[in-house]
Coordinates of C-alpha atoms and ligand atoms in Angstrom, one line a residue:
Chain O
M1458 CA 12.5 -37.9 -23.9
S1459 CA 14.0 -34.6 -22.8
L1460 CA 13.3 -33.2 -19.4
F1461 CA 13.1 -29.7 -20.9
E1462 CA 12.5 -28.5 -24.4
V1463 CA 12.4 -25.1 -26.1
K1464 CA 10.7 -25.1 -29.4
N1465 CA 11.1 -22.3 -32.0
I1466 CA 11.1 -19.5 -29.4
T1467 CA 11.1 -16.0 -30.9
V1468 CA 11.1 -12.9 -28.7
A1469 CA 11.0 -9.4 -30.2
F1470 CA 11.4 -6.1 -28.5
G1471 CA 10.2 -3.6 -31.0
G1472 CA 12.1 -4.4 -34.1
V1473 CA 14.9 -6.2 -32.4
K1474 CA 14.6 -9.9 -32.2
A1475 CA 16.3 -10.8 -29.0
L1476 CA 15.6 -14.5 -29.7
N1477 CA 15.1 -15.8 -33.2
D1478 CA 13.6 -19.3 -33.6
V1479 CA 15.6 -20.9 -30.9
S1480 CA 15.1 -24.7 -30.2
F1481 CA 17.0 -27.1 -28.0
G1482 CA 16.4 -29.9 -25.5
I1483 CA 18.0 -30.9 -22.3
D1484 CA 18.2 -34.3 -20.7
K1485 CA 17.7 -35.0 -17.0
G1486 CA 20.8 -34.6 -14.9
E1487 CA 22.8 -32.4 -17.4
I1488 CA 24.7 -29.3 -16.9
F1489 CA 23.8 -27.3 -19.9
T1490 CA 25.6 -24.0 -20.5
I1491 CA 24.6 -21.1 -22.7
I1492 CA 27.3 -18.8 -23.9
G1493 CA 27.4 -15.8 -26.2
P1494 CA 28.5 -12.2 -26.4
N1495 CA 26.7 -9.4 -24.6
G1496 CA 23.2 -8.9 -25.8
A1497 CA 23.0 -12.3 -27.5
G1498 CA 19.7 -13.0 -25.8
K1499 CA 20.8 -15.4 -23.1
S1500 CA 19.0 -13.7 -20.2
T1501 CA 16.0 -13.1 -22.4
L1502 CA 15.8 -16.9 -22.8
F1503 CA 15.7 -17.3 -19.0
N1504 CA 13.1 -14.6 -18.7
V1505 CA 10.9 -16.4 -21.2
I1506 CA 11.2 -19.6 -19.3
S1507 CA 10.3 -17.7 -16.1
R1508 CA 7.3 -16.3 -18.0
I1509 CA 8.4 -12.7 -17.4
Y1510 CA 8.6 -12.1 -21.1
E1511 CA 6.0 -13.3 -23.5
P1512 CA 7.5 -15.0 -26.6
S1513 CA 5.9 -14.0 -29.9
K1514 CA 6.3 -17.5 -31.1
G1515 CA 7.2 -20.9 -29.9
E1516 CA 6.6 -23.2 -26.9
I1517 CA 8.4 -24.5 -23.9
Y1518 CA 8.0 -28.0 -22.5
F1519 CA 8.9 -29.2 -19.1
E1520 CA 8.4 -32.9 -18.2
N1521 CA 6.4 -33.1 -21.4
Q1522 CA 4.0 -30.4 -20.2
N1523 CA 3.6 -27.2 -22.2
I1524 CA 4.4 -24.4 -19.8
S1525 CA 4.1 -21.6 -22.3
K1526 CA 0.9 -20.4 -20.8
T1527 CA 1.7 -21.2 -17.1
K1528 CA 1.4 -18.2 -14.7
P1529 CA 4.8 -16.8 -13.7
H1530 CA 4.2 -17.6 -10.0
N1531 CA 3.4 -21.2 -10.8
I1532 CA 6.7 -21.9 -12.6
S1533 CA 8.5 -22.6 -9.3
K1534 CA 5.8 -25.0 -8.2
L1535 CA 6.6 -27.1 -11.3
G1536 CA 10.2 -27.4 -10.0
I1537 CA 12.0 -24.7 -11.9
A1538 CA 14.1 -22.3 -9.9
R1539 CA 16.4 -19.5 -11.0
T1540 CA 18.9 -16.9 -10.0
F1541 CA 19.3 -13.4 -11.6
Q1542 CA 22.1 -11.7 -13.4
N1543 CA 21.8 -8.6 -11.3
L1544 CA 20.9 -10.3 -8.0
E1545 CA 17.3 -10.0 -7.0
L1546 CA 17.6 -10.6 -3.2
F1547 CA 15.3 -9.2 -0.6
E1548 CA 17.7 -6.6 0.6
N1549 CA 16.2 -5.5 3.8
A1550 CA 15.6 -9.0 5.1
T1551 CA 18.0 -11.5 6.7
V1552 CA 19.6 -14.4 4.9
L1553 CA 17.3 -16.7 6.8
Q1554 CA 14.2 -14.9 5.7
N1555 CA 15.4 -14.9 2.1
L1556 CA 15.9 -18.6 2.3
L1557 CA 12.6 -19.3 4.0
L1558 CA 10.9 -17.6 1.1
G1559 CA 12.4 -20.4 -1.0
R1560 CA 9.9 -22.6 0.8
H1561 CA 6.9 -20.4 -0.1
I1562 CA 5.6 -22.9 -2.7
Y1563 CA 5.0 -25.4 0.1
K1564 CA 2.8 -23.2 2.2
K1565 CA -0.2 -24.9 3.6
T1566 CA -1.3 -22.4 6.2
N1567 CA -4.0 -19.8 5.5
I1568 CA -4.2 -16.3 6.8
L1569 CA -6.4 -17.3 9.8
S1570 CA -4.0 -19.9 11.0
E1571 CA -1.2 -17.4 10.6
V1572 CA -2.9 -14.6 12.5
F1573 CA -3.3 -17.0 15.5
F1574 CA 0.0 -18.7 14.7
T1575 CA -1.6 -22.1 15.3
P1576 CA 0.4 -25.2 16.1
S1577 CA 0.2 -26.1 12.4
A1578 CA 1.8 -22.7 11.5
R1579 CA 4.5 -23.3 14.0
K1580 CA 5.1 -26.8 12.7
Q1581 CA 5.3 -25.6 9.2
E1582 CA 8.0 -23.0 10.2
H1583 CA 10.0 -25.9 11.7
E1584 CA 9.7 -27.9 8.6
Y1585 CA 10.8 -25.0 6.4
R1586 CA 13.7 -24.4 8.7
L1587 CA 14.9 -28.0 8.5
K1588 CA 15.2 -27.8 4.7
V1589 CA 16.7 -24.3 4.9
E1590 CA 19.4 -25.6 7.3
E1591 CA 20.3 -28.4 4.9
V1592 CA 21.0 -25.8 2.2
I1593 CA 22.9 -23.6 4.6
D1594 CA 25.1 -26.5 5.5
F1595 CA 25.5 -27.4 1.8
L1596 CA 26.6 -23.9 0.8
D1597 CA 28.5 -22.9 4.0
L1598 CA 26.2 -20.1 4.9
Q1599 CA 26.3 -20.8 8.7
H1600 CA 27.8 -17.5 9.6
Y1601 CA 25.3 -15.3 7.9
R1602 CA 21.8 -16.6 9.0
D1603 CA 20.8 -13.4 10.8
T1604 CA 22.7 -10.9 8.7
L1605 CA 20.8 -8.5 6.5
I1606 CA 21.5 -8.9 2.8
N1607 CA 22.5 -5.3 2.4
G1608 CA 25.3 -5.9 4.8
L1609 CA 26.8 -8.8 2.9
P1610 CA 29.8 -8.9 0.5
Y1611 CA 28.9 -9.5 -3.1
G1612 CA 30.2 -13.1 -3.2
V1613 CA 28.1 -14.1 -0.3
R1614 CA 25.0 -12.5 -1.8
K1615 CA 25.4 -14.6 -5.0
N1616 CA 25.7 -17.6 -2.8
V1617 CA 22.5 -16.7 -0.9
E1618 CA 20.7 -16.3 -4.2
L1619 CA 21.8 -19.8 -5.2
A1620 CA 20.8 -21.1 -1.8
R1621 CA 17.4 -19.5 -2.1
A1622 CA 16.8 -21.2 -5.4
L1623 CA 17.9 -24.6 -3.9
C1624 CA 15.5 -24.2 -1.0
T1625 CA 12.6 -24.6 -3.5
D1626 CA 13.8 -28.2 -4.1
P1627 CA 13.9 -27.7 -7.8
K1628 CA 14.2 -30.3 -10.6
L1629 CA 15.7 -27.7 -13.0
L1630 CA 17.9 -24.8 -11.9
L1631 CA 18.6 -21.8 -14.1
L1632 CA 21.7 -19.9 -13.2
D1633 CA 22.3 -16.5 -14.9
E1634 CA 26.1 -15.8 -14.8
P1635 CA 26.7 -17.5 -11.4
S1636 CA 30.5 -16.7 -11.5
S1637 CA 30.4 -13.1 -12.5
G1638 CA 31.8 -10.8 -9.9
L1639 CA 33.2 -13.6 -7.8
T1640 CA 36.9 -13.9 -6.8
N1641 CA 39.0 -16.8 -8.1
E1642 CA 38.6 -18.8 -4.9
E1643 CA 34.8 -18.2 -4.9
T1644 CA 34.6 -19.4 -8.5
I1645 CA 36.5 -22.6 -7.6
D1646 CA 34.1 -23.2 -4.8
L1647 CA 31.2 -22.5 -7.1
G1648 CA 32.5 -25.1 -9.6
F1649 CA 32.4 -27.8 -6.9
W1650 CA 29.0 -26.8 -5.7
I1651 CA 27.5 -26.9 -9.1
K1652 CA 29.0 -30.3 -9.7
D1653 CA 27.6 -31.4 -6.3
I1654 CA 24.1 -30.0 -7.1
Q1655 CA 24.2 -32.1 -10.2
S1656 CA 25.5 -35.3 -8.7
L1657 CA 24.3 -35.2 -5.0
L1658 CA 21.0 -33.4 -5.4
G1659 CA 20.3 -34.8 -8.9
I1660 CA 19.2 -31.4 -10.2
T1661 CA 19.5 -30.5 -13.9
I1662 CA 21.2 -27.2 -14.5
I1663 CA 21.0 -24.6 -17.3
M1664 CA 23.7 -22.0 -16.8
I1665 CA 24.6 -18.8 -18.6
E1666 CA 28.3 -18.1 -18.3
H1667 CA 31.1 -15.9 -19.8
D1668 CA 34.1 -17.5 -18.0
M1669 CA 35.1 -20.1 -20.6
S1670 CA 37.6 -22.0 -18.5
F1671 CA 34.9 -22.4 -15.9
V1672 CA 32.4 -23.3 -18.6
N1673 CA 34.6 -26.0 -20.0
K1674 CA 35.2 -27.5 -16.6
V1675 CA 31.7 -27.9 -15.4
S1676 CA 29.5 -28.2 -18.5
D1677 CA 28.2 -31.4 -20.1
R1678 CA 27.0 -29.6 -23.2
I1679 CA 27.2 -26.0 -24.5
L1680 CA 24.9 -23.9 -26.6
A1681 CA 26.3 -20.7 -28.2
L1682 CA 24.0 -17.9 -29.0
N1683 CA 24.6 -14.8 -31.1
Y1684 CA 22.1 -12.1 -32.0
G1685 CA 19.3 -14.3 -30.8
K1686 CA 20.3 -17.2 -33.0
I1687 CA 21.9 -20.5 -32.2
L1688 CA 25.5 -20.5 -33.5
A1689 CA 26.4 -24.0 -32.4
S1690 CA 25.7 -26.6 -29.7
G1691 CA 27.6 -29.6 -28.6
L1692 CA 30.2 -30.9 -26.2
P1693 CA 32.7 -28.5 -24.8
E1694 CA 35.5 -29.6 -27.1
E1695 CA 33.3 -29.2 -30.1
I1696 CA 32.4 -25.6 -29.1
K1697 CA 36.0 -24.7 -28.3
N1698 CA 37.0 -25.5 -31.9
N1699 CA 33.9 -24.2 -33.6
E1700 CA 34.9 -21.5 -36.2
D1701 CA 31.6 -19.6 -35.9
V1702 CA 31.9 -19.3 -32.1
K1703 CA 35.5 -18.1 -32.4
Q1704 CA 34.3 -15.6 -35.0
A1705 CA 31.5 -14.3 -32.8
Y1706 CA 33.8 -13.7 -29.8
M1707 CA 36.6 -12.2 -31.9
G1708 CA 34.2 -9.9 -33.7
E1709 CA 33.0 -8.4 -30.5
Chain W
M503 CA 27.1 -6.9 24.4
R504 CA 24.5 -9.7 24.5
F505 CA 25.2 -13.0 22.8
I506 CA 22.2 -15.2 22.3
F507 CA 23.1 -18.8 22.4
K508 CA 20.6 -20.6 20.2
T509 CA 20.0 -24.3 20.6
K510 CA 16.6 -24.6 19.1
Y511 CA 14.9 -23.4 15.9
S512 CA 11.9 -22.4 18.0
Q513 CA 14.1 -19.6 19.4
D514 CA 14.0 -18.0 16.0
I515 CA 10.3 -18.6 15.6
N516 CA 9.3 -17.3 19.0
I517 CA 8.2 -13.7 19.5
A518 CA 10.5 -13.0 22.4
K519 CA 14.0 -13.9 21.4
H520 CA 15.4 -14.1 25.0
N521 CA 14.4 -13.6 28.6
G522 CA 15.5 -10.0 28.5
D523 CA 12.9 -9.2 25.9
R524 CA 10.3 -11.1 27.9
F525 CA 11.1 -9.2 31.0
W526 CA 11.0 -5.7 29.4
Y527 CA 7.8 -6.3 27.5
S528 CA 6.0 -7.8 30.5
L529 CA 7.2 -4.8 32.6
L530 CA 5.9 -2.4 29.9
I531 CA 2.5 -4.1 29.9
L532 CA 2.4 -4.1 33.7
I533 CA 3.1 -0.4 33.7
M534 CA 0.3 0.2 31.1
V535 CA -2.1 -1.8 33.3
V536 CA -1.5 0.2 36.5
L537 CA -1.3 3.5 34.6
P538 CA -5.0 4.5 35.5
L539 CA -4.0 4.6 39.2
V540 CA -1.7 7.5 38.6
L541 CA -3.0 9.4 35.5
D542 CA -6.1 11.5 35.3
D543 CA -8.9 11.2 32.8
F544 CA -7.4 13.6 30.3
Y545 CA -4.1 11.8 30.0
L546 CA -5.9 8.4 29.9
G547 CA -7.9 9.8 27.0
E548 CA -4.8 10.8 25.2
I549 CA -3.2 7.4 25.7
S550 CA -6.3 5.7 24.5
Y551 CA -6.1 7.8 21.4
I552 CA -2.5 6.9 20.9
C553 CA -3.4 3.2 21.2
I554 CA -6.0 3.7 18.5
L555 CA -3.5 5.5 16.3
S556 CA -1.1 2.7 16.8
I557 CA -3.6 0.1 15.6
A558 CA -4.3 2.2 12.5
G559 CA -0.5 2.6 12.1
I560 CA 0.0 -1.2 12.2
G561 CA -2.5 -1.4 9.4
L562 CA -0.7 1.2 7.2
M563 CA 2.7 -0.2 8.2
I564 CA 1.8 -3.7 6.9
L565 CA 0.8 -2.1 3.6
S566 CA 3.5 0.5 3.2
G567 CA 6.3 -0.5 5.5
Y568 CA 6.2 -4.2 4.8
T569 CA 4.6 -4.6 1.4
G570 CA 6.0 -1.4 0.0
L571 CA 2.7 0.0 -1.3
A572 CA 1.9 3.6 -0.7
S573 CA -1.5 4.7 0.5
L574 CA -2.4 8.4 0.9
G575 CA -6.1 7.6 1.6
H576 CA -6.0 5.4 4.6
A577 CA -8.4 7.5 6.6
A578 CA -11.0 5.9 4.3
F579 CA -10.6 2.7 6.2
L580 CA -10.9 4.4 9.6
G581 CA -14.1 5.8 8.2
V582 CA -15.4 2.4 7.0
G583 CA -14.7 0.9 10.4
A584 CA -16.2 3.8 12.4
Y585 CA -19.4 4.1 10.4
T586 CA -19.9 0.3 10.2
H587 CA -19.5 0.1 14.0
A588 CA -21.7 3.1 14.7
F589 CA -24.4 1.8 12.3
L590 CA -24.3 -1.7 13.9
L591 CA -24.4 -0.3 17.4
T592 CA -27.3 2.0 16.5
N593 CA -29.2 -1.0 15.3
G594 CA -28.8 -2.8 18.6
I595 CA -25.9 -5.1 17.7
P596 CA -23.8 -5.6 20.9
F597 CA -20.2 -4.4 21.0
Y598 CA -18.6 -7.8 21.0
A599 CA -20.5 -8.9 17.9
S600 CA -20.0 -5.6 16.1
I601 CA -16.2 -5.6 16.2
P602 CA -15.7 -8.9 14.3
V603 CA -18.2 -7.6 11.7
V604 CA -16.2 -4.4 11.4
I605 CA -13.0 -6.3 10.9
I606 CA -14.5 -8.5 8.2
V607 CA -16.2 -5.6 6.4
S608 CA -13.0 -3.6 6.4
F609 CA -11.1 -6.6 5.2
L610 CA -13.5 -7.1 2.3
V611 CA -13.5 -3.4 1.4
G612 CA -9.7 -3.5 1.4
A613 CA -9.7 -6.6 -0.9
A614 CA -12.3 -5.1 -3.2
I615 CA -10.4 -1.9 -3.6
G616 CA -7.0 -3.6 -3.6
I617 CA -7.7 -5.9 -6.5
P618 CA -8.2 -3.2 -9.2
I619 CA -6.0 -0.5 -7.7
L620 CA -2.9 -2.6 -7.2
R621 CA -2.2 -3.0 -10.9
L622 CA -0.8 0.5 -10.4
T623 CA 2.6 1.1 -9.0
G624 CA 4.6 4.0 -7.5
M625 CA 3.3 7.4 -8.2
Y626 CA 0.1 6.2 -9.9
L627 CA -0.8 4.1 -6.9
A628 CA -0.2 7.0 -4.6
I629 CA -2.5 9.2 -6.6
A630 CA -5.1 6.5 -6.9
T631 CA -5.2 6.0 -3.1
L632 CA -5.3 9.8 -2.7
A633 CA -8.4 9.8 -4.9
L634 CA -9.8 6.9 -2.9
G635 CA -9.6 9.0 0.2
F636 CA -11.6 11.7 -1.4
I637 CA -14.2 9.3 -2.9
A638 CA -14.7 7.7 0.5
E639 CA -15.2 11.1 2.1
H640 CA -17.8 11.8 -0.5
V641 CA -19.5 8.5 0.0
F642 CA -19.8 9.2 3.7
I643 CA -21.5 12.4 2.9
K644 CA -23.9 11.0 0.3
W645 CA -24.9 7.7 1.8
E646 CA -27.1 9.3 4.4
H647 CA -29.1 6.2 5.3
F648 CA -26.0 4.6 6.5
T649 CA -23.8 7.5 7.7
G650 CA -26.3 10.3 8.5
G651 CA -24.6 12.4 5.9
N652 CA -23.4 15.9 6.9
R653 CA -25.7 15.9 9.9
G654 CA -23.4 13.3 11.4
L655 CA -24.0 10.1 13.3
P656 CA -24.0 9.9 17.1
V657 CA -22.1 6.8 18.3
P658 CA -24.0 4.8 20.9
Q659 CA -21.9 4.0 23.9
P660 CA -23.4 0.7 25.0
E661 CA -22.5 -1.3 28.0
F662 CA -19.9 -3.9 27.5
L663 CA -19.0 -6.4 30.3
G664 CA -21.2 -4.3 32.5
M665 CA -19.1 -1.2 32.0
S666 CA -19.7 2.0 30.1
F667 CA -17.6 3.4 27.3
Y668 CA -18.0 6.8 29.0
D669 CA -15.8 5.6 31.7
S670 CA -12.3 6.7 30.5
V671 CA -10.5 4.0 32.6
F672 CA -12.6 1.3 31.1
F673 CA -12.2 2.7 27.6
Y674 CA -8.5 2.9 28.1
Y675 CA -8.3 -0.8 29.0
V676 CA -10.4 -1.7 25.9
C677 CA -8.0 0.2 23.7
L678 CA -5.0 -1.3 25.4
V679 CA -6.3 -4.8 25.0
F680 CA -7.1 -4.3 21.3
L681 CA -3.6 -2.8 20.7
I682 CA -1.9 -5.7 22.3
A683 CA -4.1 -8.2 20.4
A684 CA -3.4 -6.2 17.2
M685 CA 0.3 -6.3 17.8
F686 CA 0.3 -10.1 18.3
A687 CA -1.8 -10.6 15.2
A688 CA 0.6 -8.4 13.2
I689 CA 3.7 -10.1 14.6
N690 CA 2.2 -13.5 13.8
I691 CA 1.4 -12.5 10.2
L692 CA 4.9 -11.2 9.8
R693 CA 6.6 -14.3 11.1
S694 CA 4.5 -16.5 8.8
P695 CA 4.9 -17.1 5.0
T696 CA 2.3 -14.4 4.2
G697 CA 4.3 -11.7 6.0
R698 CA 7.5 -12.9 4.4
A699 CA 5.8 -12.8 1.0
F700 CA 4.9 -9.1 1.7
V701 CA 8.5 -8.3 2.4
A702 CA 9.5 -10.1 -0.7
I703 CA 7.2 -8.0 -2.8
R704 CA 8.6 -4.9 -1.2
D705 CA 12.2 -5.8 -1.9
S706 CA 11.9 -7.5 -5.3
E707 CA 8.7 -8.3 -7.1
I708 CA 10.4 -10.2 -9.8
A709 CA 12.2 -12.5 -7.3
A710 CA 9.0 -12.9 -5.2
Q711 CA 7.2 -14.0 -8.3
S712 CA 9.8 -16.5 -9.3
L713 CA 9.6 -18.0 -5.9
G714 CA 5.9 -18.6 -6.3
V715 CA 4.4 -15.5 -4.7
N716 CA 1.2 -14.6 -6.6
L717 CA 1.8 -10.8 -6.8
G718 CA -1.8 -9.8 -7.4
L719 CA -3.2 -12.0 -4.7
Y720 CA -0.7 -11.0 -2.0
K721 CA -0.9 -7.3 -2.8
A722 CA -4.7 -7.5 -2.5
L723 CA -4.3 -9.5 0.7
S724 CA -2.0 -6.9 2.1
F725 CA -4.5 -4.2 1.3
A726 CA -7.2 -6.2 2.9
I727 CA -5.3 -7.0 6.1
S728 CA -4.2 -3.4 6.3
G729 CA -7.8 -2.4 5.9
A730 CA -8.9 -4.8 8.7
F731 CA -6.5 -3.3 11.2
T732 CA -7.3 0.3 10.3
G733 CA -11.0 -0.5 10.3
L734 CA -10.7 -1.9 13.8
A735 CA -9.0 1.3 14.8
G736 CA -11.8 3.2 13.2
A737 CA -14.4 1.4 15.4
L738 CA -12.5 2.4 18.5
L739 CA -12.1 5.9 17.2
A740 CA -15.9 6.1 16.8
H741 CA -16.2 5.6 20.6
Y742 CA -13.4 8.1 21.2
I743 CA -14.9 11.0 19.2
G744 CA -18.5 10.0 20.0
Y745 CA -20.0 11.8 17.0
L746 CA -19.1 10.9 13.4
A747 CA -19.0 13.5 10.7
P748 CA -17.6 12.8 7.2
D749 CA -15.0 15.5 7.3
I750 CA -13.2 13.8 10.2
F751 CA -11.9 11.2 7.7
N752 CA -10.2 13.7 5.5
I753 CA -6.9 13.9 3.7
F754 CA -5.3 15.4 6.8
L755 CA -6.0 12.3 8.8
S756 CA -4.6 10.1 6.1
L757 CA -1.4 12.2 6.1
T758 CA -1.3 11.9 9.9
L759 CA -1.2 8.1 9.5
L760 CA 1.5 8.5 6.9
L761 CA 3.5 10.8 9.2
L762 CA 3.1 8.2 11.9
I763 CA 4.7 5.4 10.1
V764 CA 7.5 7.5 8.6
V765 CA 8.4 9.1 11.9
G766 CA 8.1 5.8 13.8
G767 CA 10.3 4.0 11.3
M768 CA 9.3 2.2 8.1
G769 CA 9.2 -1.5 8.4
S770 CA 9.1 -1.8 12.2
L771 CA 6.1 -2.6 14.4
H772 CA 7.8 -0.8 17.3
G773 CA 7.8 2.2 15.1
T774 CA 4.0 2.3 14.9
V775 CA 3.9 2.9 18.7
F776 CA 6.7 5.5 18.7
G777 CA 5.1 7.2 15.7
A778 CA 1.6 7.2 17.4
I779 CA 3.0 8.8 20.5
F780 CA 4.7 11.4 18.3
V781 CA 1.6 12.3 16.2
G782 CA -0.7 11.9 19.2
F783 CA 1.2 14.6 21.2
L784 CA 2.1 16.7 18.2
P785 CA -1.1 18.9 18.2
Q786 CA -0.4 19.8 21.9
L787 CA 3.2 20.5 20.9
I788 CA 2.1 22.8 18.1
A789 CA -0.3 24.5 20.4
I790 CA 2.5 25.2 22.8
C791 CA 4.7 26.4 20.0
R792 CA 2.0 28.8 18.8
D793 CA 2.2 30.7 22.1
Y794 CA 5.8 31.4 21.6
L795 CA 5.7 32.3 18.0
P796 CA 5.0 35.9 16.9
S797 CA 1.3 36.2 16.5
S798 CA 1.6 36.9 12.8
I799 CA 2.9 33.4 12.3
G800 CA 1.3 31.7 15.3
S801 CA -2.2 32.6 14.3
Q802 CA -1.9 31.4 10.7
P803 CA -4.5 28.7 10.1
G804 CA -2.4 26.4 7.9
L805 CA 0.3 26.0 10.5
E806 CA -0.4 22.3 11.4
P807 CA -0.4 20.8 7.9
M808 CA 2.7 22.8 7.1
L809 CA 4.5 21.5 10.1
F810 CA 3.4 18.0 9.4
G811 CA 4.8 18.3 5.9
L812 CA 8.1 19.7 7.2
I813 CA 8.5 17.0 9.7
L814 CA 7.7 14.4 7.1
V815 CA 10.4 15.7 4.7
F816 CA 12.9 16.1 7.6
F817 CA 12.5 12.4 8.6
I818 CA 12.6 11.1 5.0
L819 CA 15.8 13.0 4.4
Y820 CA 17.7 12.7 7.7
E821 CA 16.2 9.9 9.7
P822 CA 14.9 7.4 7.2
L823 CA 14.7 4.7 9.8
G824 CA 12.5 6.8 12.0
I825 CA 12.4 6.9 15.8
Y826 CA 12.8 3.2 16.0
G827 CA 16.0 3.4 13.9
R828 CA 17.4 6.1 16.2
W829 CA 16.4 4.0 19.3
M830 CA 18.3 0.9 17.8
K831 CA 21.4 3.1 17.3
I832 CA 21.3 4.4 20.9
K833 CA 20.8 0.9 22.2
L834 CA 23.7 -0.4 20.2
F835 CA 25.8 2.5 21.4
F836 CA 25.3 1.4 25.0
E837 CA 25.7 -2.3 24.2
L838 CA 29.0 -1.8 22.5
F839 CA 30.3 1.1 24.7
P840 CA 33.0 2.2 24.3
T841 CA 33.7 0.6 20.9
Y842 CA 30.7 1.9 18.9
K843 CA 31.6 2.9 15.4
R844 CA 29.5 5.4 13.5
Q845 CA 30.1 3.5 10.3
T846 CA 27.9 0.7 11.6
F847 CA 24.8 2.3 10.3
K848 CA 26.3 4.0 7.3
K849 CA 24.7 2.9 4.2
Q850 CA 26.7 0.1 2.7
K851 CA 28.1 0.2 -0.7
V852 CA 25.2 -0.2 -3.1
F853 CA 25.9 -2.5 -6.0
T854 CA 25.0 -1.2 -9.3
K855 CA 21.7 -2.5 -10.5
S856 CA 20.1 -2.0 -13.9
D857 CA 16.4 -2.4 -14.7
R858 CA 17.1 -5.4 -16.8
V859 CA 16.7 -8.8 -15.2
Ligands
ATP2301 N1 12.9 -5.5 -21.5 C1 13.6 -5.3 -22.6 N2 13.2 -4.3 -23.5 C2 13.8 -4.1 -24.6 N3 14.9 -4.7 -25.0 C3 15.4 -5.7 -24.2 C4 14.8 -6.0 -23.0 N4 15.5 -7.1 -22.4 C5 16.5 -7.3 -23.3 N5 16.4 -6.5 -24.4 C6 17.3 -6.6 -25.5 O1 17.4 -7.9 -26.0 C7 18.7 -8.2 -26.3 C8 19.2 -9.4 -25.5 O2 19.4 -9.1 -24.1 P1 19.8 -10.1 -23.0 O3 19.6 -9.4 -21.7 O4 19.1 -11.4 -23.2 O5 21.3 -10.3 -23.4 P2 22.4 -11.3 -22.7 O6 22.7 -12.3 -23.7 O7 21.9 -11.7 -21.4 O8 23.6 -10.3 -22.5 P3 24.6 -10.1 -21.2 O9 25.7 -11.0 -21.5 O10 25.0 -8.7 -21.3 O11 23.8 -10.4 -20.0 C9 19.6 -7.0 -26.1 O12 19.7 -6.3 -27.3 C10 18.7 -6.2 -25.1 O13 18.9 -4.8 -25.3
MG2302 MG1 22.3 -11.5 -19.4

């Protein structure tokens, strides 16, 4: 049984169908990449999974549970974390505060224990911090703990957003164009990290990417979208040689 | 330049980050405690008022500065606190029992108003809160049984701990203790998950939501907490003015609170105190200025609101970080002397963002 399944999802904005009857499934432990030209509907798919957009048709299953009606703020509690194409960091907060927000779903304190900052509130902060430090070590963010986001270079910001998603301890990670805007060196690091997230942390990854050499290196399977429809899906070699996919990219 | 050598996570969790902090804040509190020895009643009264304004400022700061939600009607909460307190005292409830009730009532009123109103954003929210201020003023006039209507409501000044609220030294200490307690409460909220969730909502609702922050719940909570602080300030304000009338809690008072947090520095608790000092002494300053202005201008009735407006615009344009931001720059200047670079506080390159996520 798949870990995650999208069934017949259709999303329409006015007359435009951003997604048209899209279905696919993902196995546990996979790195699954979605490719497609600009406006193909890739980000829309993520936004449907995050429950930001309401699909006009179709269902989504995660661990055999229908999550099509789950509240947006409960998605991360199920174990689905994401990053955003245009970076949605908390700009006027430090890296540490951003990462600590990744632990929000584990909050046990209530407002009273927080006002008095009871020992249990303090203990919770310590526990949050331990997990956050693991992620900081994993993604080499040691230098930036107390830096405000709006003082960071772009590459580090992208890294912080990935770190914040990892802090939620997800089972499924959605990465929207993780390599865009990165330098060559940063992209190489990212490739290693993504592989490590899969093998060391055991997290399943769905990734949207444009950089085909990067895609071919890290992906287990690829899905190609165009105009909201699935063009092809399969192993990297199959996609590389698929005529429809070539056509879609040439015709751009 | 100070380098803090951190060896424990608790150093990041603690309120005072190093011994220097601990020393200066203790000294400040000590000075505040001995102040009545050197100041006369008039100035003690002024400082008590500034303490009250600071507490109200903390309330609005949590809502606007930390959660990013505008309120142009916050005087309503001062009114709720003041009237509730005066009503309870009139009915023989002692001071120490009345205050917690005031806090709870203002919290609940905040939540009750917050839940429907917070579906609005930006300009619409600002207008709705503005309307809220007017509605509250109207309720204070009409609900005579509770507020005394336009006749007003005298505030009883009961004994508390064997002391009278007429004693300005005692009242000063009461205000000071409440300000310190309010500060600690606010700091505690802000270093906890709830406070971080507020900041998250301010900076990116969409990311906050994807990390499990229930937007509706936390916005309402922010409104409620904000209401609780401001309501507490209202209770103390009731003692300070001694006689409540509905028109005290008007739009001008709401704007004063807004001016307070903008001038003090959005998103900083220090800023609430700086801002309170500023708006607390502003009327005196304006009075002094009046004397020096030509009488055709000086005797104009609308001078105060106009100046408030001008100052507000000035700060938003030229000193968006407020007095606290300026203070941080000066502090850094001395810490780094002589290597301070002006660019340090220049706005960083802003990456292009589109509305799409
Ligand atoms: N909120 C929205 N309202 C209206 N139309 C939208 C909205 N979001 C996306 N669209 C439209 O849906 C289509 C798919 O957009 P989407 O953002 O999913 O593209 P994408 O595949 O992520 O492209 P890119 O590679 O540029 O990120 C586009 O035509 C876009 O204009
Ligand atoms: Mg996209």
